[in-house]
Short mmCIF file of N, CA, C and O in Angstrom, two decimals:
data_model
loop_
_atom_site.label_atom_id
_atom_site.label_comp_id
_atom_site.label_asym_id
_atom_site.label_seq_id
_atom_site.Cartn_x
_atom_site.Cartn_y
_atom_site.Cartn_z
N UNK A 1 6.92 -25.12 -17.79
CA UNK A 1 6.24 -23.88 -18.03
C UNK A 1 5.17 -24.11 -19.08
O UNK A 1 5.38 -24.73 -20.09
N UNK A 2 4.02 -23.53 -18.84
CA UNK A 2 2.88 -23.72 -19.72
C UNK A 2 2.83 -22.64 -20.79
O UNK A 2 3.36 -21.54 -20.64
N UNK A 3 2.15 -22.94 -21.85
CA UNK A 3 1.94 -21.99 -22.93
C UNK A 3 1.11 -20.81 -22.45
O UNK A 3 1.21 -19.70 -22.95
N UNK A 4 0.29 -21.02 -21.42
CA UNK A 4 -0.64 -20.02 -20.96
C UNK A 4 -0.10 -19.17 -19.80
O UNK A 4 -0.81 -18.35 -19.27
N UNK A 5 1.14 -19.36 -19.43
CA UNK A 5 1.72 -18.60 -18.32
C UNK A 5 1.73 -17.10 -18.60
O UNK A 5 1.62 -16.30 -17.68
N UNK A 6 1.84 -16.71 -19.87
CA UNK A 6 1.87 -15.29 -20.20
C UNK A 6 0.52 -14.62 -19.98
O UNK A 6 0.45 -13.40 -19.89
N UNK A 7 -0.56 -15.40 -19.90
CA UNK A 7 -1.89 -14.85 -19.70
C UNK A 7 -2.18 -14.53 -18.24
O UNK A 7 -3.13 -13.81 -17.95
N UNK A 8 -1.39 -15.04 -17.34
CA UNK A 8 -1.62 -14.81 -15.92
C UNK A 8 -1.28 -13.37 -15.57
O UNK A 8 -0.34 -12.81 -16.12
N UNK A 9 -2.07 -12.79 -14.65
CA UNK A 9 -1.72 -11.42 -14.23
C UNK A 9 -0.39 -11.41 -13.50
O UNK A 9 -0.06 -12.34 -12.77
N UNK A 10 0.39 -10.38 -13.76
CA UNK A 10 1.70 -10.29 -13.11
C UNK A 10 1.51 -9.76 -11.70
O UNK A 10 0.69 -8.90 -11.44
N UNK A 11 2.30 -10.30 -10.79
CA UNK A 11 2.25 -9.87 -9.39
C UNK A 11 2.84 -8.48 -9.26
O UNK A 11 3.81 -8.14 -9.92
N UNK A 12 2.22 -7.70 -8.39
CA UNK A 12 2.79 -6.40 -8.06
C UNK A 12 4.07 -6.63 -7.28
O UNK A 12 4.16 -7.55 -6.48
N UNK A 13 5.09 -5.79 -7.53
CA UNK A 13 6.30 -5.94 -6.72
C UNK A 13 5.98 -5.66 -5.25
O UNK A 13 5.18 -4.79 -4.94
N UNK A 14 6.57 -6.43 -4.39
CA UNK A 14 6.37 -6.25 -2.96
C UNK A 14 7.63 -5.61 -2.41
O UNK A 14 8.74 -6.03 -2.74
N UNK A 15 7.43 -4.61 -1.58
CA UNK A 15 8.59 -3.96 -0.98
C UNK A 15 8.68 -4.38 0.48
O UNK A 15 7.73 -4.24 1.23
N UNK A 16 9.81 -4.89 0.84
CA UNK A 16 10.06 -5.27 2.23
C UNK A 16 10.94 -4.19 2.85
O UNK A 16 12.00 -3.84 2.30
N UNK A 17 10.48 -3.63 3.96
CA UNK A 17 11.23 -2.58 4.63
C UNK A 17 12.61 -3.11 5.00
O UNK A 17 12.76 -4.18 5.57
N UNK A 18 13.65 -2.36 4.63
CA UNK A 18 15.02 -2.73 4.95
C UNK A 18 15.69 -3.65 3.94
O UNK A 18 16.83 -4.06 4.16
N UNK A 19 15.00 -3.95 2.84
CA UNK A 19 15.61 -4.87 1.86
C UNK A 19 16.77 -4.19 1.13
O UNK A 19 16.91 -2.97 1.14
N UNK A 20 17.59 -4.99 0.49
CA UNK A 20 18.75 -4.50 -0.25
C UNK A 20 18.28 -3.81 -1.52
O UNK A 20 17.71 -4.43 -2.40
N UNK A 21 18.51 -2.52 -1.61
CA UNK A 21 18.05 -1.74 -2.77
C UNK A 21 19.08 -1.72 -3.90
O UNK A 21 18.74 -1.30 -5.01
N UNK A 22 20.27 -2.17 -3.65
CA UNK A 22 21.33 -2.10 -4.65
C UNK A 22 21.05 -2.98 -5.86
O UNK A 22 21.62 -2.76 -6.93
N UNK A 23 20.17 -3.95 -5.71
CA UNK A 23 19.86 -4.86 -6.81
C UNK A 23 18.76 -4.34 -7.73
O UNK A 23 18.49 -4.93 -8.76
N UNK A 24 18.15 -3.20 -7.38
CA UNK A 24 17.05 -2.66 -8.15
C UNK A 24 17.53 -1.59 -9.12
O UNK A 24 18.42 -0.82 -8.81
N UNK A 25 16.87 -1.54 -10.29
CA UNK A 25 17.19 -0.50 -11.26
C UNK A 25 16.51 0.80 -10.84
O UNK A 25 15.65 0.82 -9.96
N UNK A 26 16.87 1.89 -11.50
CA UNK A 26 16.25 3.18 -11.22
C UNK A 26 14.75 3.13 -11.49
O UNK A 26 13.95 3.69 -10.73
N UNK A 27 14.34 2.44 -12.56
CA UNK A 27 12.91 2.30 -12.87
C UNK A 27 12.18 1.50 -11.79
O UNK A 27 11.07 1.85 -11.40
N UNK A 28 12.80 0.44 -11.31
CA UNK A 28 12.20 -0.36 -10.25
C UNK A 28 12.08 0.45 -8.97
O UNK A 28 11.07 0.35 -8.26
N UNK A 29 13.07 1.26 -8.67
CA UNK A 29 13.01 2.12 -7.49
C UNK A 29 11.88 3.12 -7.63
O UNK A 29 11.13 3.36 -6.67
N UNK A 30 11.72 3.70 -8.81
CA UNK A 30 10.62 4.65 -9.04
C UNK A 30 9.26 3.98 -8.86
O UNK A 30 8.35 4.56 -8.26
N UNK A 31 9.13 2.76 -9.36
CA UNK A 31 7.87 2.02 -9.20
C UNK A 31 7.58 1.77 -7.72
O UNK A 31 6.44 1.92 -7.27
N UNK A 32 8.59 1.41 -6.98
CA UNK A 32 8.39 1.15 -5.55
C UNK A 32 8.05 2.43 -4.80
O UNK A 32 7.22 2.43 -3.90
N UNK A 33 8.69 3.53 -5.18
CA UNK A 33 8.38 4.81 -4.54
C UNK A 33 6.92 5.17 -4.79
O UNK A 33 6.20 5.57 -3.87
N UNK A 34 6.46 5.02 -6.03
CA UNK A 34 5.05 5.30 -6.36
C UNK A 34 4.12 4.39 -5.58
O UNK A 34 3.10 4.85 -5.05
N UNK A 35 4.46 3.12 -5.51
CA UNK A 35 3.64 2.16 -4.78
C UNK A 35 3.54 2.54 -3.30
O UNK A 35 2.46 2.52 -2.71
N UNK A 36 4.67 2.92 -2.72
CA UNK A 36 4.68 3.29 -1.30
C UNK A 36 3.94 4.59 -1.05
O UNK A 36 3.25 4.75 -0.04
N UNK A 37 4.01 5.55 -1.98
CA UNK A 37 3.25 6.79 -1.85
C UNK A 37 1.75 6.50 -1.85
O UNK A 37 0.99 7.09 -1.07
N UNK A 38 1.32 5.60 -2.73
CA UNK A 38 -0.09 5.22 -2.78
C UNK A 38 -0.51 4.54 -1.48
O UNK A 38 -1.60 4.78 -0.96
N UNK A 39 0.36 3.72 -0.94
CA UNK A 39 0.05 3.03 0.31
C UNK A 39 -0.01 4.02 1.47
O UNK A 39 -0.88 3.92 2.34
N UNK A 40 0.87 5.01 1.48
CA UNK A 40 0.84 6.04 2.52
C UNK A 40 -0.47 6.81 2.44
O UNK A 40 -1.11 7.07 3.47
N UNK A 41 -0.90 7.16 1.24
CA UNK A 41 -2.17 7.88 1.08
C UNK A 41 -3.33 7.04 1.58
O UNK A 41 -4.25 7.55 2.24
N UNK A 42 -3.30 5.75 1.30
CA UNK A 42 -4.36 4.84 1.76
C UNK A 42 -4.37 4.76 3.29
O UNK A 42 -5.43 4.80 3.92
N UNK A 43 -3.20 4.66 3.89
CA UNK A 43 -3.09 4.61 5.35
C UNK A 43 -3.57 5.91 5.99
O UNK A 43 -4.28 5.88 7.00
N UNK A 44 -3.20 7.04 5.41
CA UNK A 44 -3.63 8.32 5.96
C UNK A 44 -5.14 8.49 5.87
O UNK A 44 -5.76 9.02 6.79
N UNK A 45 -5.73 8.04 4.76
CA UNK A 45 -7.18 8.12 4.61
C UNK A 45 -7.88 7.25 5.66
O UNK A 45 -8.87 7.67 6.26
N UNK A 46 -7.36 6.09 5.90
CA UNK A 46 -7.95 5.20 6.91
C UNK A 46 -7.81 5.79 8.30
O UNK A 46 -8.73 5.72 9.12
N UNK A 47 -6.66 6.39 8.59
CA UNK A 47 -6.45 7.04 9.87
C UNK A 47 -7.45 8.19 10.05
O UNK A 47 -8.03 8.35 11.13
N UNK A 48 -7.67 8.97 9.00
CA UNK A 48 -8.63 10.07 9.07
C UNK A 48 -10.04 9.55 9.33
O UNK A 48 -10.79 10.13 10.13
N UNK A 49 -10.40 8.44 8.68
CA UNK A 49 -11.72 7.83 8.91
C UNK A 49 -11.87 7.38 10.36
O UNK A 49 -12.91 7.59 10.98
N UNK A 50 -10.83 6.78 10.88
CA UNK A 50 -10.90 6.30 12.27
C UNK A 50 -10.96 7.46 13.25
O UNK A 50 -11.68 7.40 14.24
N UNK A 51 -10.22 8.52 12.98
CA UNK A 51 -10.26 9.70 13.84
C UNK A 51 -11.64 10.33 13.82
O UNK A 51 -12.15 10.75 14.87
N UNK A 52 -12.25 10.40 12.65
CA UNK A 52 -13.59 10.96 12.53
C UNK A 52 -14.59 10.10 13.30
O UNK A 52 -15.47 10.63 14.00
N UNK A 53 -14.47 8.79 13.18
CA UNK A 53 -15.37 7.88 13.90
C UNK A 53 -15.21 8.04 15.41
O UNK A 53 -16.19 8.06 16.16
N UNK A 54 -13.97 8.18 15.85
CA UNK A 54 -13.69 8.34 17.27
C UNK A 54 -14.30 9.66 17.78
O UNK A 54 -14.91 9.70 18.84
N UNK A 55 -14.15 10.72 17.01
CA UNK A 55 -14.72 12.01 17.39
C UNK A 55 -16.23 11.94 17.49
O UNK A 55 -16.83 12.49 18.42
N UNK A 56 -16.85 11.26 16.53
CA UNK A 56 -18.31 11.09 16.54
C UNK A 56 -18.75 10.34 17.79
O UNK A 56 -19.73 10.71 18.44
N UNK A 57 -18.03 9.28 18.12
CA UNK A 57 -18.38 8.48 19.30
C UNK A 57 -18.21 9.29 20.58
O UNK A 57 -19.04 9.23 21.49
N UNK A 58 -17.13 10.05 20.66
CA UNK A 58 -16.90 10.88 21.85
C UNK A 58 -18.00 11.92 22.01
O UNK A 58 -18.49 12.15 23.12
N UNK A 59 -18.44 12.54 20.92
CA UNK A 59 -19.53 13.52 20.98
C UNK A 59 -20.82 12.86 21.44
O UNK A 59 -21.58 13.42 22.24
N UNK A 60 -21.09 11.68 20.93
CA UNK A 60 -22.32 10.96 21.28
C UNK A 60 -22.35 10.63 22.75
O UNK A 60 -23.37 10.82 23.43
N UNK A 61 -21.25 10.14 23.28
CA UNK A 61 -21.24 9.69 24.69
C UNK A 61 -21.11 10.86 25.67
O UNK A 61 -21.39 10.70 26.85
N UNK A 62 -20.70 12.03 25.23
CA UNK A 62 -20.63 13.20 26.09
C UNK A 62 -22.01 13.82 26.29
O UNK A 62 -22.25 14.50 27.26
N UNK A 63 -22.89 13.61 25.32
CA UNK A 63 -24.21 14.24 25.38
C UNK A 63 -25.08 13.65 26.45
O UNK A 63 -25.05 12.61 26.92
#
């Protein structure tokens, strides 16, 4: 282990669907819930963008 290991950015926890949750503390569970909520919001925003693009394309080709 190097003296400079503490300077490295810490990895974000990764959540694997279906993993064993019994090994996580309440704080770790809260962090994962927040992380997953942010990811859901990001996915929903992307879906909305794609739906809008699809609607625009459909309007263009109907004209």
